[in-house]
């Protein structure tokens, strides 16, 4: 079977799961929904999302994996109508350089779209701060985490609600002012990587990759493929994906007289080998360490 016909067959398999009957249908039972999500996860792991064969698949699947079922337009428009939030200047200091070298991203996502989404997110959490254990505002790196949603979703409305759900539920500790989750992730990376290449601490070379869930490493099409995996199985696996990238260049790092220079810019991302290594690494981790890894992006210790 040719790659084109294989991608078309995979797209058909995804569409069959999505359409019989619709996953978001209120008539479906929770076990039905969970079974459909399990099938989607399995297909993502085995085949990947064939975005070229069906450009609508990725955004439909991401919304299902994030459990984004409602898109109240009036709520988003109300946030936008408020104008600049209190940290607009901080947002603008970052948005202009978001994925700046990716022409495809720049053609599809304008800076004002990023600014509008991030302003709205700050306003949303300004209103909800009394009812939440964790508060949210804009922190550096959030612009890069928002970028894949604006690129993938067909509207700013969908991008906003998917981004908000992702930040607030999947990795809330990654976007606290102290970046607590990111620093936990870096410490866990060191513990998971049993052999510290030349005693280099993860804080020195892996910070951008952990902070942005590898979205800082081009090309964007590979980042999106990696995010398919992370949204399906958990953002905690990004730590293992960073380790996988290190293992792919391990020989060069070990042979280098200046390993930090080599690690400062990771090679172009290749999602499939990285995912394959990450899945293998899961099997090798002690249960207690893996449990800690799973919880580190969201579990608040008080």
Short mmCIF file of N, CA, C and O in Angstrom, two decimals, residues 96-152:
data_model
loop_
_atom_site.label_atom_id
_atom_site.label_comp_id
_atom_site.label_asym_id
_atom_site.label_seq_id
_atom_site.Cartn_x
_atom_site.Cartn_y
_atom_site.Cartn_z
N UNK A 96 5.72 38.87 19.45
CA UNK A 96 6.29 39.16 18.12
C UNK A 96 7.35 38.13 17.71
O UNK A 96 7.62 37.93 16.53
N UNK A 97 7.96 37.47 18.69
CA UNK A 97 9.02 36.50 18.35
C UNK A 97 8.55 35.05 18.43
O UNK A 97 9.35 34.13 18.33
N UNK A 98 7.25 34.83 18.57
CA UNK A 98 6.71 33.47 18.68
C UNK A 98 6.89 32.71 17.37
O UNK A 98 6.39 33.11 16.32
N UNK A 99 7.65 31.60 17.43
CA UNK A 99 7.94 30.77 16.25
C UNK A 99 8.32 31.64 15.05
O UNK A 99 7.86 31.44 13.93
N UNK A 100 9.18 32.61 15.32
CA UNK A 100 9.50 33.65 14.33
C UNK A 100 10.14 33.12 13.05
O UNK A 100 10.04 33.75 12.00
N UNK A 101 10.78 31.97 13.12
CA UNK A 101 11.46 31.45 11.93
C UNK A 101 10.58 30.52 11.10
O UNK A 101 10.99 30.04 10.05
N UNK A 102 9.35 30.28 11.56
CA UNK A 102 8.46 29.37 10.84
C UNK A 102 7.52 30.15 9.92
O UNK A 102 6.58 30.80 10.38
N UNK A 103 7.80 30.10 8.63
CA UNK A 103 7.03 30.90 7.67
C UNK A 103 5.56 30.46 7.63
O UNK A 103 4.66 31.29 7.56
N UNK A 104 5.32 29.16 7.67
CA UNK A 104 3.95 28.66 7.63
C UNK A 104 3.12 29.17 8.80
O UNK A 104 1.95 29.54 8.64
N UNK A 105 3.75 29.21 9.98
CA UNK A 105 3.05 29.73 11.16
C UNK A 105 2.74 31.20 10.99
O UNK A 105 1.62 31.66 11.25
N UNK A 106 3.73 31.96 10.53
CA UNK A 106 3.55 33.41 10.38
C UNK A 106 2.48 33.74 9.34
O UNK A 106 1.79 34.75 9.45
N UNK A 107 2.35 32.90 8.33
CA UNK A 107 1.33 33.13 7.31
C UNK A 107 -0.08 32.87 7.83
O UNK A 107 -1.03 33.49 7.39
N UNK A 108 -0.20 31.95 8.78
CA UNK A 108 -1.52 31.57 9.28
C UNK A 108 -1.91 32.30 10.56
O UNK A 108 -3.09 32.55 10.80
N UNK A 109 -0.95 32.60 11.40
CA UNK A 109 -1.25 33.19 12.72
C UNK A 109 -0.58 34.56 12.83
O UNK A 109 0.63 34.67 12.91
N UNK A 110 -1.40 35.59 12.87
CA UNK A 110 -0.88 36.96 13.05
C UNK A 110 -0.63 37.23 14.53
O UNK A 110 -1.25 36.62 15.41
N UNK A 111 0.24 38.20 14.80
CA UNK A 111 0.56 38.53 16.19
C UNK A 111 -0.68 39.00 16.95
O UNK A 111 -0.86 38.66 18.12
N UNK A 112 -1.57 39.76 16.30
CA UNK A 112 -2.75 40.27 17.01
C UNK A 112 -3.66 39.14 17.47
O UNK A 112 -4.36 39.27 18.48
N UNK A 113 -3.64 37.99 16.77
CA UNK A 113 -4.43 36.83 17.19
C UNK A 113 -3.88 36.26 18.50
O UNK A 113 -4.64 35.93 19.42
N UNK A 114 -2.55 36.16 18.58
CA UNK A 114 -1.91 35.68 19.81
C UNK A 114 -2.19 36.62 20.98
O UNK A 114 -2.53 36.18 22.09
N UNK A 115 -2.04 37.91 20.73
CA UNK A 115 -2.26 38.91 21.78
C UNK A 115 -3.70 38.84 22.29
O UNK A 115 -3.96 38.84 23.50
N UNK A 116 -4.64 38.74 21.35
CA UNK A 116 -6.06 38.69 21.71
C UNK A 116 -6.37 37.46 22.57
O UNK A 116 -7.06 37.54 23.59
N UNK A 117 -5.85 36.31 22.17
CA UNK A 117 -6.09 35.08 22.92
C UNK A 117 -5.51 35.17 24.33
O UNK A 117 -6.16 34.80 25.32
N UNK A 118 -4.28 35.68 24.44
CA UNK A 118 -3.62 35.75 25.75
C UNK A 118 -4.26 36.80 26.65
O UNK A 118 -4.41 36.59 27.86
N UNK A 119 -4.66 37.94 26.07
CA UNK A 119 -5.43 38.94 26.82
C UNK A 119 -6.70 38.30 27.39
O UNK A 119 -7.03 38.46 28.57
N UNK A 120 -7.43 37.59 26.52
CA UNK A 120 -8.70 36.97 26.93
C UNK A 120 -8.48 35.94 28.03
O UNK A 120 -9.27 35.84 28.97
N UNK A 121 -7.37 35.20 27.95
CA UNK A 121 -7.08 34.20 28.97
C UNK A 121 -6.84 34.86 30.33
O UNK A 121 -7.31 34.38 31.37
N UNK A 122 -6.11 35.97 30.32
CA UNK A 122 -5.86 36.70 31.58
C UNK A 122 -7.18 37.23 32.15
O UNK A 122 -7.44 37.11 33.35
N UNK A 123 -8.05 37.80 31.29
CA UNK A 123 -9.34 38.29 31.76
C UNK A 123 -10.20 37.15 32.32
O UNK A 123 -10.86 37.31 33.35
N UNK A 124 -10.18 36.01 31.65
CA UNK A 124 -10.96 34.85 32.11
C UNK A 124 -10.58 34.48 33.53
O UNK A 124 -11.43 34.24 34.39
N UNK A 125 -9.29 34.46 33.80
CA UNK A 125 -8.85 34.03 35.12
C UNK A 125 -8.88 35.16 36.14
O UNK A 125 -8.90 34.89 37.35
N UNK A 126 -8.92 36.38 35.67
CA UNK A 126 -9.17 37.52 36.56
C UNK A 126 -10.55 37.36 37.20
O UNK A 126 -10.75 37.62 38.39
N UNK A 127 -11.52 36.91 36.40
CA UNK A 127 -12.89 36.73 36.89
C UNK A 127 -13.04 35.50 37.77
O UNK A 127 -13.93 35.44 38.61
N UNK A 128 -12.17 34.51 37.59
CA UNK A 128 -12.35 33.22 38.26
C UNK A 128 -11.40 33.01 39.44
O UNK A 128 -11.41 31.95 40.06
N UNK A 129 -10.59 34.01 39.78
CA UNK A 129 -9.52 33.79 40.74
C UNK A 129 -10.01 33.40 42.13
O UNK A 129 -9.34 32.66 42.86
N UNK A 130 -11.20 33.85 42.50
CA UNK A 130 -11.70 33.53 43.85
C UNK A 130 -12.21 32.11 43.95
O UNK A 130 -12.37 31.57 45.05
N UNK A 131 -12.49 31.47 42.81
CA UNK A 131 -13.04 30.11 42.84
C UNK A 131 -12.00 29.05 42.50
O UNK A 131 -12.30 27.87 42.46
N UNK A 132 -10.76 29.46 42.25
CA UNK A 132 -9.71 28.52 41.85
C UNK A 132 -8.64 28.40 42.91
O UNK A 132 -8.29 29.38 43.57
N UNK A 133 -8.12 27.18 43.06
CA UNK A 133 -7.00 26.98 43.98
C UNK A 133 -5.75 27.68 43.45
O UNK A 133 -4.99 28.28 44.19
N UNK A 134 -5.55 27.56 42.14
CA UNK A 134 -4.41 28.20 41.49
C UNK A 134 -4.88 29.38 40.66
O UNK A 134 -5.87 29.27 39.93
N UNK A 135 -4.17 30.49 40.76
CA UNK A 135 -4.48 31.63 39.91
C UNK A 135 -3.64 31.57 38.63
O UNK A 135 -2.62 30.89 38.58
N UNK A 136 -4.09 32.28 37.60
CA UNK A 136 -3.35 32.31 36.34
C UNK A 136 -3.24 33.72 35.83
O UNK A 136 -4.20 34.50 35.91
N UNK A 137 -2.09 34.05 35.31
CA UNK A 137 -1.91 35.28 34.56
C UNK A 137 -0.98 34.92 33.40
O UNK A 137 -0.75 33.73 33.15
N UNK A 138 -0.46 35.91 32.69
CA UNK A 138 0.46 35.59 31.62
C UNK A 138 1.86 35.39 32.18
O UNK A 138 2.34 36.19 32.98
N UNK A 139 2.53 34.31 31.77
CA UNK A 139 3.94 34.10 32.10
C UNK A 139 4.69 33.79 30.81
O UNK A 139 4.10 33.30 29.84
N UNK A 140 5.97 34.09 30.80
CA UNK A 140 6.78 33.86 29.61
C UNK A 140 6.73 32.39 29.21
O UNK A 140 6.78 31.50 30.05
N UNK A 141 6.60 32.15 27.94
CA UNK A 141 6.48 30.78 27.43
C UNK A 141 5.05 30.43 27.06
O UNK A 141 4.80 29.55 26.24
N UNK A 142 4.09 31.13 27.67
CA UNK A 142 2.68 30.87 27.38
C UNK A 142 2.35 31.19 25.92
O UNK A 142 1.48 30.56 25.32
N UNK A 143 3.06 32.17 25.36
CA UNK A 143 2.85 32.51 23.95
C UNK A 143 3.16 31.33 23.03
O UNK A 143 2.45 31.06 22.06
N UNK A 144 4.22 30.57 23.37
CA UNK A 144 4.60 29.42 22.55
C UNK A 144 3.61 28.27 22.75
O UNK A 144 3.29 27.54 21.81
N UNK A 145 3.09 28.12 23.97
CA UNK A 145 2.09 27.08 24.22
C UNK A 145 0.77 27.38 23.51
O UNK A 145 0.03 26.47 23.15
N UNK A 146 0.48 28.67 23.31
CA UNK A 146 -0.76 29.05 22.61
C UNK A 146 -0.63 28.86 21.10
O UNK A 146 -1.63 28.63 20.41
N UNK A 147 0.60 28.95 20.59
CA UNK A 147 0.82 28.95 19.14
C UNK A 147 0.24 27.73 18.42
O UNK A 147 -0.45 27.88 17.40
N UNK A 148 0.48 26.49 18.91
CA UNK A 148 -0.08 25.34 18.18
C UNK A 148 -1.60 25.34 18.11
O UNK A 148 -2.18 24.84 17.14
N UNK A 149 -2.26 25.89 19.13
CA UNK A 149 -3.72 25.92 19.11
C UNK A 149 -4.24 26.89 18.06
O UNK A 149 -5.19 26.59 17.33
N UNK A 150 -3.62 28.06 17.96
CA UNK A 150 -4.04 29.03 16.95
C UNK A 150 -3.72 28.53 15.55
O UNK A 150 -4.45 28.81 14.59
N UNK A 151 -2.65 27.79 15.41
CA UNK A 151 -2.27 27.25 14.10
C UNK A 151 -3.21 26.10 13.69
O UNK A 151 -3.58 25.99 12.52
N UNK A 152 -3.61 25.28 14.64
CA UNK A 152 -4.36 24.06 14.35
C UNK A 152 -5.87 24.29 14.26
O UNK A 152 -6.54 23.72 13.40
#
